[in-house]
């Protein structure tokens, strides 16, 4: 494939889960990458997987505000006419880059890649976002929900493109092709009851105690379910104690770094339940055919909730409402007796628009490189 003009990508860091899309972009476009080192406990991808990487020094200023050194001078370089930057409102260096382009380099283009709008912004933040994203030549957003909010607030719809998100799709598909139903849960729990799964960090913000409480309530009503938590975290001990108190079947599988094992655990489960925000868990679950139940307050969700087609690839319950969660779990199993049909619908959703290939297509079409 013939390559056109060079693209300068500016990011906060290269998270490991972004490796597949970054590598695909690097393969099909002529890119110079500029980003900082690992932030917090987010795993970083191997920079040697990309052809040309420049590491930027990052300075935290106050609160969430930060500056990436060297960003402002990139606009001066003649080899760069097109930029793609992470659209973080708190990146003062990105603000500087956008303003400098607007004043002195109007022939160059800067595009942003961002969560964008959540729907819970106050007046000041809405005003700031309208200015920030308005300074760019266009913004790639993770979801239609954010795009709709942006349009409602007066932002130009012709400069907003939905790119969704992705994980290591190629690896997941290879694993998926090898999967067959197993007796892993039947053997562990010594029953054939439906199994609810959660995969991810066991943290307070995920409200996983609600899953245990809901299953306890369902048990009192004569409906029995197993729970599997794949992951570890600071809430594990509290959850273990609660599971004993509630007398429900919970398997604390722990952290799992074997993709084949994780794939089998998800595949054999019947429903992924994420009472807090769902994020990448939705994609990880659906790519192996397991539907997702999470809360319906989209202003407090991550963009991946859009992979859930209500009643088809999952469902929603009222945020924080344990009774509604109980009813939603019960109703899902009453109305979805055909597990294989649900599995196929989950596959279709992820395969259609939650892949690196889909993201790369949207990027190339709108960047016009």
XYZ file of C-alpha atoms in Angstrom:
369
model
C 0.000 0.000 0.000
C 1.398 3.371 -1.023
C 2.041 5.705 1.867
C 1.213 9.391 1.712
C 2.224 12.309 3.926
C 3.657 11.777 7.392
C 1.403 11.800 10.441
C 2.595 13.078 13.808
C 0.824 11.290 16.670
C 0.969 12.834 20.167
C -0.302 10.737 23.064
C -0.037 10.688 26.844
C 1.374 7.112 26.859
C 1.130 3.953 24.789
C -1.034 1.624 26.875
C -0.443 -2.069 26.242
C -4.034 -2.709 25.193
C -3.585 -0.172 22.370
C -0.725 -2.096 20.790
C -2.859 -3.765 18.058
C -4.391 -0.523 16.749
C -1.133 1.406 17.074
C 0.768 -1.309 15.192
C -1.835 -1.408 12.428
C -1.702 2.367 12.070
C 2.097 2.197 12.022
C 1.980 -0.418 9.270
C -0.429 1.406 6.979
C 0.524 5.041 7.606
C 3.810 6.917 7.804
C 3.829 7.892 11.487
C 6.163 9.497 13.985
C 5.003 8.712 17.531
C 5.486 11.106 20.446
C 4.350 10.074 23.922
C 5.400 9.949 27.562
C 6.364 7.025 29.777
C 4.020 4.792 31.744
C 1.404 6.540 33.885
C 0.395 4.927 37.185
C -0.189 1.172 37.011
C -1.415 1.161 33.405
C 0.673 -1.366 31.508
C 2.752 0.142 28.713
C 3.246 -1.430 25.294
C 6.703 -2.245 23.990
C 7.826 0.843 22.063
C 10.044 -1.285 19.801
C 6.833 -2.524 18.125
C 6.531 0.900 16.470
C 8.959 2.193 13.840
C 9.744 5.657 15.184
C 9.028 6.693 18.768
C 10.134 9.812 20.613
C 9.549 9.805 24.361
C 8.314 13.062 25.847
C 9.004 14.289 29.349
C 5.801 14.957 31.271
C 5.417 17.459 34.101
C 2.396 17.372 36.387
C 1.523 20.966 37.180
C -1.396 21.018 39.597
C -4.263 18.626 40.045
C -4.914 16.902 36.702
C -3.131 19.583 34.643
C 0.065 18.493 32.931
C 2.550 19.540 30.249
C 4.380 17.350 27.726
C 7.708 18.932 26.859
C 8.569 19.280 23.178
C 4.996 19.213 21.870
C 4.805 22.913 21.004
C 7.879 22.776 18.745
C 6.482 19.918 16.637
C 4.152 22.290 14.774
C 7.228 24.178 13.518
C 8.646 21.144 11.713
C 8.072 21.203 7.956
C 7.719 17.408 7.697
C 4.531 17.498 9.763
C 1.345 18.855 8.195
C -1.097 16.538 9.946
C -1.277 15.835 13.675
C -3.337 13.380 15.703
C -3.293 14.156 19.424
C -4.981 12.694 22.460
C -7.848 15.064 23.215
C -7.324 15.523 26.957
C -8.720 18.774 28.259
C -6.121 18.843 31.058
C -3.132 18.681 28.708
C -1.910 22.276 28.603
C 0.656 21.411 25.922
C -2.167 20.239 23.638
C -3.999 23.507 24.269
C -0.795 25.335 23.332
C -0.379 23.288 20.158
C -3.956 23.946 19.051
C -3.712 27.684 19.696
C -0.338 27.971 17.971
C -1.707 26.219 14.881
C -4.763 28.483 14.847
C -2.619 31.622 15.010
C 0.426 30.776 12.912
C -0.009 27.499 10.994
C -3.511 27.534 9.527
C -2.381 25.379 6.609
C -1.657 22.487 9.008
C -4.259 20.222 10.558
C -4.652 18.885 14.091
C -7.135 16.121 14.877
C -8.012 14.884 18.352
C -8.762 11.368 19.626
C -10.869 11.501 22.753
C -13.652 10.308 25.026
C -15.009 13.783 24.411
C -18.292 14.342 26.190
C -19.747 12.320 29.072
C -22.999 14.185 29.635
C -22.194 15.166 33.209
C -20.141 18.274 32.453
C -21.016 21.513 34.201
C -21.403 24.835 32.393
C -17.712 25.788 32.662
C -16.425 22.435 31.434
C -18.926 22.394 28.541
C -17.716 25.841 27.529
C -14.063 24.782 27.777
C -14.674 21.640 25.737
C -16.436 23.565 23.003
C -13.396 25.823 22.669
C -10.850 22.990 22.994
C -12.380 20.646 20.442
C -13.435 23.579 18.251
C -9.781 24.521 17.821
C -9.119 21.176 16.123
C -9.882 20.128 12.559
C -11.935 17.219 13.834
C -12.320 14.761 16.689
C -12.409 10.958 16.734
C -14.751 9.799 19.488
C -15.226 6.432 21.199
C -19.001 6.431 20.924
C -22.200 7.819 19.429
C -23.419 8.850 22.882
C -20.564 11.373 23.173
C -21.129 12.563 19.616
C -24.848 13.139 20.210
C -24.129 15.161 23.358
C -21.525 17.241 21.528
C -23.990 18.027 18.739
C -26.707 18.935 21.252
C -24.277 21.410 22.806
C -23.663 23.130 19.486
C -20.531 21.400 18.206
C -20.104 20.854 14.463
C -21.321 17.319 13.554
C -19.170 17.315 10.419
C -16.056 17.369 12.613
C -17.035 14.455 14.882
C -16.350 10.832 13.903
C -17.058 7.714 15.967
C -14.078 5.379 16.095
C -15.120 3.068 18.982
C -12.399 1.064 20.774
C -10.621 -2.264 20.404
C -8.526 -4.877 22.168
C -6.238 -7.543 20.715
C -8.878 -8.687 18.256
C -6.630 -10.902 16.106
C -5.458 -12.911 19.121
C -8.985 -13.141 20.502
C -10.364 -14.445 17.209
C -7.716 -17.166 17.031
C -8.604 -18.212 20.558
C -12.320 -18.044 19.832
C -11.949 -20.462 16.952
C -10.523 -23.073 19.326
C -13.165 -22.770 22.039
C -15.659 -25.495 22.871
C -17.987 -25.734 25.886
C -16.286 -27.237 28.925
C -17.358 -28.474 32.372
C -15.061 -26.084 34.249
C -17.912 -24.520 36.234
C -19.910 -27.701 36.638
C -16.825 -29.404 38.073
C -15.927 -26.516 40.390
C -19.403 -25.749 41.740
C -20.810 -29.280 41.501
C -23.960 -27.963 39.859
C -25.308 -26.900 36.474
C -26.642 -23.503 37.571
C -26.069 -20.453 35.336
C -22.747 -18.724 35.957
C -22.265 -14.965 36.253
C -18.774 -13.685 35.515
C -16.874 -10.475 36.109
C -13.386 -9.960 34.704
C -11.225 -7.057 35.820
C -9.838 -5.383 38.912
C -11.840 -6.014 42.081
C -12.224 -2.375 43.093
C -14.830 -0.465 45.068
C -15.970 1.601 42.077
C -17.099 -1.596 40.351
C -19.700 -2.231 43.109
C -19.198 -5.985 42.897
C -20.840 -6.470 46.282
C -24.101 -5.889 44.426
C -23.569 -9.074 42.397
C -23.244 -11.132 45.586
C -26.244 -9.430 47.185
C -28.338 -9.942 44.042
C -27.497 -13.651 43.829
C -28.327 -14.034 47.523
C -31.743 -12.437 46.942
C -32.338 -14.635 43.890
C -31.435 -17.705 45.929
C -34.113 -16.815 48.478
C -36.556 -16.737 45.562
C -35.522 -20.196 44.424
C -33.198 -19.116 41.584
C -29.615 -20.362 41.914
C -26.565 -18.842 40.256
C -22.806 -19.185 40.525
C -20.427 -16.219 40.479
C -16.867 -16.116 39.142
C -14.572 -13.138 39.722
C -11.589 -13.246 37.376
C -9.182 -10.668 38.723
C -7.749 -9.343 41.932
C -7.794 -6.096 43.850
C -8.257 -4.310 47.146
C -11.899 -5.377 47.496
C -11.225 -9.102 47.323
C -11.186 -9.735 51.089
C -14.398 -7.772 51.610
C -16.079 -9.676 48.806
C -14.879 -13.015 50.160
C -16.329 -12.171 53.565
C -19.628 -11.061 52.037
C -19.894 -14.247 49.960
C -19.591 -16.345 53.133
C -22.167 -14.203 54.946
C -24.595 -14.403 52.037
C -23.979 -18.137 51.530
C -23.619 -17.909 47.754
C -21.329 -19.824 45.393
C -18.413 -17.583 44.438
C -15.162 -18.628 42.788
C -12.440 -16.048 43.342
C -10.332 -17.175 40.427
C -7.768 -14.413 40.914
C -5.724 -12.609 38.306
C -5.310 -14.532 35.072
C -2.647 -13.645 32.528
C -3.159 -16.672 30.310
C -5.335 -15.504 27.411
C -6.489 -19.036 26.600
C -7.664 -19.600 30.178
C -9.432 -16.264 30.336
C -11.139 -16.934 27.014
C -12.466 -20.289 28.257
C -13.713 -18.775 31.529
C -15.644 -16.085 29.671
C -16.926 -18.448 26.976
C -18.337 -20.909 29.513
C -20.066 -18.213 31.579
C -23.668 -17.227 30.850
C -23.720 -13.519 31.691
C -21.105 -10.897 32.575
C -22.376 -8.606 35.334
C -20.624 -5.267 35.892
C -22.655 -3.115 38.331
C -20.248 -0.169 38.079
C -19.012 1.269 34.793
C -18.247 -1.482 32.330
C -15.442 -0.219 30.066
C -13.241 -2.700 28.215
C -14.816 -5.592 30.138
C -17.773 -5.398 27.738
C -15.582 -5.953 24.692
C -13.528 -8.677 26.371
C -16.681 -10.517 27.348
C -18.547 -10.214 24.062
C -15.661 -11.216 21.825
C -15.932 -14.649 23.487
C -19.710 -14.682 23.204
C -20.877 -13.686 26.681
C -23.505 -10.932 27.038
C -23.091 -8.050 29.487
C -25.366 -6.525 32.132
C -24.446 -3.105 33.518
C -26.134 0.093 34.718
C -28.071 2.501 32.505
C -26.754 5.867 33.732
C -24.701 6.502 30.613
C -23.225 9.733 31.995
C -21.357 7.516 34.488
C -20.438 4.844 31.948
C -17.416 4.233 29.783
C -17.966 4.380 25.994
C -17.884 0.601 25.575
C -21.402 0.335 27.009
C -22.544 1.028 23.435
C -21.601 -2.532 22.475
C -24.603 -3.627 24.545
C -27.713 -3.895 22.393
C -30.467 -4.117 24.973
C -32.037 -7.567 25.013
C -29.626 -8.860 22.355
C -26.007 -8.614 23.540
C -26.846 -7.722 27.118
C -29.034 -5.478 29.216
C -29.136 -2.542 31.614
C -30.438 -1.975 35.128
C -30.982 1.208 37.118
C -27.690 2.377 38.632
C -27.310 1.439 42.297
C -30.713 -0.293 42.455
C -30.178 -3.801 43.842
C -33.817 -4.808 43.245
C -33.619 -3.790 39.600
C -30.357 -5.735 39.283
C -32.058 -8.800 40.759
C -34.937 -8.473 38.312
C -32.633 -7.861 35.362
C -30.592 -11.018 36.038
C -33.742 -13.088 36.491
C -35.430 -11.680 33.375
C -32.352 -12.207 31.227
C -32.369 -15.936 31.865
C -36.143 -16.198 31.518
C -36.043 -14.509 28.117
C -32.807 -15.946 26.665
C -32.898 -19.705 26.737
C -30.948 -20.009 23.465
C -27.346 -19.494 24.645
C -25.846 -20.055 21.187
C -28.028 -17.391 19.570
C -26.864 -14.861 22.179
C -23.261 -15.927 21.582
C -23.583 -15.295 17.844
C -25.087 -11.835 18.425
C -22.181 -10.916 20.714
C -19.700 -12.034 18.068
C -21.469 -9.964 15.402
C -21.391 -6.812 17.528
C -17.660 -6.957 18.255
C -16.680 -8.146 14.776
C -18.576 -5.337 13.063
C -17.130 -2.235 14.734
C -14.940 -2.913 17.784
C -11.743 -3.929 16.003
C -8.415 -2.274 15.101
C -9.333 -2.671 11.426
C -12.539 -0.685 11.907
C -10.712 2.039 13.827
C -7.935 2.265 11.254
C -10.475 2.558 8.445
C -12.219 5.488 10.150
C -8.898 7.187 10.865
C -7.558 6.876 7.307
C -10.815 7.973 5.701
C -11.057 11.197 7.726
C -7.381 12.053 8.044
C -7.163 11.745 4.248
C -3.516 10.738 4.286
